[in-house]
Amino acid sequence: MPFKFEISAQSGAARAATLTTPHGPVETPAFMPVGTLATVKALDPADLVAMGASMILGNAYHLHLRPGDEIVRELGGLHEFMHWDRPILTDSGGFQVFSLAQLRTIDEAGVEFQSHLDGSRRFFTPEVVMQIERNLGADVIMQFDHVIPGQSDESSARDASERSIRWLERCLKEVERLEAIPAPSRAQLPQALFPIVQGGIHSHLRREAAERIREINDWPGFGIGGLSVGEEKDAMYQMIEVVDDALPKTHPRYLMGVGFPEDVIEAVARGVDLFDCVAPTRMGRNGAVFTRDGRLNIKRAEYRLDKRPLDPDCDCAACSRFSRAYVRHLFVSDEMLGLRLLSLHNVHFLLSIARGAQQAIIKGEYDTWSRDWLSRYRTSSPLAV
Amino acid sequence: MPFKFEISAQSGAARAATLTTPHGPVETPAFMPVGTLATVKALDPADLVAMGASMILGNAYHLHLRPGDEIVRELGGLHEFMHWDRPILTDSGGFQVFSLAQLRTIDEAGVEFQSHLDGSRRFFTPEVVMQIERNLGADVIMQFDHVIPGQSDESSARDASERSIRWLERCLKEVERLEAIPAPSRAQLPQALFPIVQGGIHSHLRREAAERIREINDWPGFGIGGLSVGEEKDAMYQMIEVVDDALPKTHPRYLMGVGFPEDVIEAVARGVDLFDCVAPTRMGRNGAVFTRDGRLNIKRAEYRLDKRPLDPDCDCAACSRFSRAYVRHLFVSDEMLGLRLLSLHNVHFLLSIARGAQQAIIKGEYDTWSRDWLSRYRTSSPLAV
């Protein structure tokens, strides 16, 4: 069994576990830094290793367009291409096809769209996307799904969810077909296909989706999709609770695209194990800094002479060396090191939350730990970005 | 004596030596990466330490404008500000005042100009610049000089050189005045003031300048300025030979702003010890890669599937991990890691040349080594950028 999920401790619905993959273990709860184009923006793989990141993300849509998934395969697969020998998960591109690409035509076969880069016509089907993800060679691959806006009505949400489930069956079939093809010169490592539970903000659709997905196969893990896409926070937390009940407690759950500090903490309490979010790097590039006391923006003049680190409670490679005044100077002067230091700090911040959560669960204190954490983070947040 | 220069080996006019500063030794010949705004563009100080950089540069003009030299002093000086505890040299801003600033008025007192950033009016005198460089607190500080274009006629070159020498006397007087002021709360480490030999491409002016500068003081080292600013390469090499003869063999010589591989090798043969140049980082940001076989540009389509490192003979943190195909992908996709990797490789390349030169001098083989190096670099250079 190349994939295993072993739960070592529980604290309420929160779990501490180890997800084993062909490229090593992922201790959960885990935050997965996003490396859309085979690089976590502004960071070096060595930074991520130093911070203790285990699994990172790549994106099938983006890598298909640039440099091309066949080129990545030629170059030894994503791990070798980007020099990352720990686990990788690839997103299927479902979200990007529906958010970035232009002139979409969706039907049962798949999605025809124009590349956001050069307008070239492309056709993604469940089969094509499985081929792309196999070329990339990640450890965990996500199904191709039909993504809809967060507040979609019941009828649209139902249609998209049911289509996603039909596409899931095609994904599984294609993965099995690809696995049966004798490996070329190099051995192809096994990949874990995760289905994605959709259903918008409609509890019964989420429950139905989880049930039907479970009937198809004994999946190695589950994605929870279509959240943090415009709906209310409370609706999101409610949907996570519904899915927590509807999925097997024994398997890993990945809440896709969610990764603000408060969301990670609330979702861990509701049984989620894996997270990803571009916020730490994207917001870092705009000067936003996560701290234990809330967010601040380093560009503000008040930090001009501030000798304190970005977050006095942080031991990352930015905070252990540089002052707010220096990082502010780098930002104001458009120096790349500024982007790097904030990305580094923010990603480290999310990784630390996941580690803190894990330790609290092991001690059986997740409830107290998360309440204290959120209370300090929320009440003191003086400088929203 | 906080500053010492001890020559350990010679090979022709080339020398291997150790320049001791209050922040540690600099083994020469040395290439000094340029950290104009208190950061070597696209790199982390840890990268530079890993590459074996010793002395780096800061720039008085740029740091006076952003973040302000008084702010840097408040924050503990340039070393503490940018977290660099090895030696630093600051350039006086003479070159920037004459190349970047607008609406200059030059007279004997100094230069009035408008900031290239916001048009604000500023007045640099030798005294003001010494105050700025003291606030920054570098180990080696350069005099304020009058810089002119490379092909200036004899009369302009003479005027600028003679004015630079009068300004040198004022710089020295101001440094002595500042040193006599009781140190504030924190101790101010001693600084070495280097004069700058000017004189354009006129041998007799260079000789006269060197002679008059030597009469003023027993300087800890000498800058050679006004070269690589548009004149022919042969004229530059000739001027270096003239200055080599005219300066004491016992003292370090710093060839300002010069740092292309072939120039470093030619100048070491003519008795130069210290170099700086923005080319490795600036050209790296445009995709140019220095290799032992000449320059290449990583953006070219031919590297799309190239599994070789940027330079197969290099052991830097880029070449030991990534393929040309991956770095090309990063460049084409505007990913910051691409800029970082090329800057890293190119700076490492120049540092390695300086180290190679040093070892060849110690073995007494500089002549053979430099001939072989240049012959391979020049003849094979297939892909000029």
mmCIF file of C-alpha atoms in Angstrom, chain B residues 147-268:
data_model
loop_
_atom_site.group_PDB
_atom_site.id
_atom_site.type_symbol
_atom_site.label_atom_id
_atom_site.label_comp_id
_atom_site.label_asym_id
_atom_site.label_seq_id
_atom_site.Cartn_x
_atom_site.Cartn_y
_atom_site.Cartn_z
ATOM 1 C CA VAL B 147 33.049 61.774 -12.310
ATOM 2 C CA ILE B 148 33.191 62.509 -16.061
ATOM 3 C CA PRO B 149 32.427 60.480 -19.217
ATOM 4 C CA GLY B 150 35.040 57.986 -20.377
ATOM 5 C CA GLN B 151 36.112 59.814 -23.546
ATOM 6 C CA SER B 152 36.405 63.289 -21.967
ATOM 7 C CA ASP B 153 39.143 65.508 -23.405
ATOM 8 C CA GLU B 154 42.318 66.293 -21.514
ATOM 9 C CA SER B 155 41.105 69.612 -20.204
ATOM 10 C CA SER B 156 37.832 68.319 -18.722
ATOM 11 C CA ALA B 157 39.595 65.271 -17.338
ATOM 12 C CA ARG B 158 42.252 67.455 -15.719
ATOM 13 C CA ASP B 159 39.669 69.793 -14.166
ATOM 14 C CA ALA B 160 37.638 66.892 -12.750
ATOM 15 C CA SER B 161 40.712 65.086 -11.451
ATOM 16 C CA GLU B 162 42.109 68.194 -9.771
ATOM 17 C CA ARG B 163 38.749 69.027 -8.241
ATOM 18 C CA SER B 164 38.470 65.433 -6.993
ATOM 19 C CA ILE B 165 41.834 65.822 -5.290
ATOM 20 C CA ARG B 166 40.794 69.098 -3.610
ATOM 21 C CA TRP B 167 37.582 67.347 -2.529
ATOM 22 C CA LEU B 168 39.673 64.457 -1.196
ATOM 23 C CA GLU B 169 41.464 66.867 1.141
ATOM 24 C CA ARG B 170 38.099 68.098 2.407
ATOM 25 C CA CYS B 171 36.854 64.501 2.812
ATOM 26 C CA LEU B 172 39.881 63.613 4.925
ATOM 27 C CA LYS B 173 39.462 66.716 7.088
ATOM 28 C CA GLU B 174 35.772 65.945 7.634
ATOM 29 C CA VAL B 175 36.464 62.302 8.490
ATOM 30 C CA GLU B 176 39.032 63.457 11.073
ATOM 31 C CA ARG B 177 36.546 65.959 12.498
ATOM 32 C CA LEU B 178 33.824 63.292 12.737
ATOM 33 C CA GLU B 179 36.195 60.803 14.340
ATOM 34 C CA ALA B 180 37.104 63.353 17.015
ATOM 35 C CA ILE B 181 33.459 63.735 18.088
ATOM 36 C CA PRO B 182 32.864 61.524 21.134
ATOM 37 C CA ALA B 183 30.893 58.476 20.015
ATOM 38 C CA PRO B 184 27.207 58.450 20.970
ATOM 39 C CA SER B 185 25.669 55.561 22.883
ATOM 40 C CA ARG B 186 27.096 52.902 20.586
ATOM 41 C CA ALA B 187 30.760 52.746 19.638
ATOM 42 C CA GLN B 188 31.540 53.783 16.068
ATOM 43 C CA LEU B 189 33.993 51.409 14.455
ATOM 44 C CA PRO B 190 36.909 52.914 12.524
ATOM 45 C CA GLN B 191 36.410 53.472 8.786
ATOM 46 C CA ALA B 192 39.032 53.410 6.037
ATOM 47 C CA LEU B 193 38.756 56.329 3.600
ATOM 48 C CA PHE B 194 39.892 55.382 0.096
ATOM 49 C CA PRO B 195 40.840 58.152 -2.361
ATOM 50 C CA ILE B 196 39.888 57.701 -6.025
ATOM 51 C CA VAL B 197 42.434 58.074 -8.780
ATOM 52 C CA GLN B 198 40.799 59.845 -11.720
ATOM 53 C CA GLY B 199 42.285 61.234 -14.944
ATOM 54 C CA GLY B 200 40.147 59.733 -17.725
ATOM 55 C CA ILE B 201 42.135 57.939 -20.421
ATOM 56 C CA HIS B 202 45.116 60.280 -20.108
ATOM 57 C CA SER B 203 48.161 58.507 -18.721
ATOM 58 C CA HIS B 204 49.915 61.632 -17.511
ATOM 59 C CA LEU B 205 46.781 62.787 -15.622
ATOM 60 C CA ARG B 206 46.468 59.361 -13.974
ATOM 61 C CA ARG B 207 50.127 59.513 -12.938
ATOM 62 C CA GLU B 208 49.835 63.076 -11.625
ATOM 63 C CA ALA B 209 46.649 62.188 -9.705
ATOM 64 C CA ALA B 210 48.261 59.160 -8.066
ATOM 65 C CA GLU B 211 51.284 61.213 -7.075
ATOM 66 C CA ARG B 212 49.337 64.122 -5.596
ATOM 67 C CA ILE B 213 46.959 61.787 -3.734
ATOM 68 C CA ARG B 214 49.927 59.961 -2.181
ATOM 69 C CA GLU B 215 51.360 63.263 -0.972
ATOM 70 C CA ILE B 216 48.225 64.041 1.061
ATOM 71 C CA ASN B 217 48.138 61.028 3.348
ATOM 72 C CA ASP B 218 49.181 57.411 3.920
ATOM 73 C CA TRP B 219 45.923 55.958 2.637
ATOM 74 C CA PRO B 220 44.738 52.464 3.603
ATOM 75 C CA GLY B 221 43.892 51.723 -0.036
ATOM 76 C CA PHE B 222 43.092 53.310 -3.394
ATOM 77 C CA GLY B 223 40.118 53.457 -5.711
ATOM 78 C CA ILE B 224 40.615 53.585 -9.467
ATOM 79 C CA GLY B 225 37.639 55.483 -10.860
ATOM 80 C CA GLY B 226 36.289 56.676 -14.170
ATOM 81 C CA LEU B 227 36.929 53.445 -16.082
ATOM 82 C CA SER B 228 34.466 51.153 -17.870
ATOM 83 C CA VAL B 229 32.383 54.250 -18.596
ATOM 84 C CA GLY B 230 32.400 54.173 -22.372
ATOM 85 C CA GLU B 231 36.117 54.116 -23.276
ATOM 86 C CA GLU B 232 37.775 51.340 -25.313
ATOM 87 C CA LYS B 233 38.803 48.199 -23.397
ATOM 88 C CA ASP B 234 42.442 48.661 -24.422
ATOM 89 C CA ALA B 235 42.434 52.193 -23.056
ATOM 90 C CA MET B 236 41.049 50.857 -19.790
ATOM 91 C CA TYR B 237 43.710 48.154 -19.482
ATOM 92 C CA GLN B 238 46.411 50.715 -20.305
ATOM 93 C CA MET B 239 45.168 53.076 -17.605
ATOM 94 C CA ILE B 240 45.223 50.248 -15.066
ATOM 95 C CA GLU B 241 48.858 49.556 -15.926
ATOM 96 C CA VAL B 242 49.730 53.213 -15.508
ATOM 97 C CA VAL B 243 48.039 53.338 -12.113
ATOM 98 C CA ASP B 244 49.623 50.033 -11.041
ATOM 99 C CA ASP B 245 53.019 51.659 -11.522
ATOM 100 C CA ALA B 246 52.021 54.906 -9.853
ATOM 101 C CA LEU B 247 50.471 53.452 -6.670
ATOM 102 C CA PRO B 248 52.330 51.723 -3.835
ATOM 103 C CA LYS B 249 52.485 47.948 -4.423
ATOM 104 C CA THR B 250 51.860 47.473 -0.706
ATOM 105 C CA HIS B 251 48.282 48.755 -0.703
ATOM 106 C CA PRO B 252 44.940 47.430 -1.972
ATOM 107 C CA ARG B 253 43.562 48.755 -5.234
ATOM 108 C CA TYR B 254 39.876 48.778 -6.029
ATOM 109 C CA LEU B 255 38.792 49.106 -9.667
ATOM 110 C CA MET B 256 35.397 50.715 -9.325
ATOM 111 C CA GLY B 257 32.378 49.425 -11.242
ATOM 112 C CA VAL B 258 34.354 46.873 -13.231
ATOM 113 C CA GLY B 259 33.389 43.229 -13.052
ATOM 114 C CA PHE B 260 32.861 41.446 -16.348
ATOM 115 C CA PRO B 261 34.744 38.139 -16.223
ATOM 116 C CA GLU B 262 37.341 39.098 -18.817
ATOM 117 C CA ASP B 263 37.904 42.497 -17.182
ATOM 118 C CA VAL B 264 38.473 40.974 -13.758
ATOM 119 C CA ILE B 265 41.045 38.594 -15.176
ATOM 120 C CA GLU B 266 42.863 41.296 -17.155
ATOM 121 C CA ALA B 267 42.844 43.722 -14.248
ATOM 122 C CA VAL B 268 44.145 41.195 -11.704
#
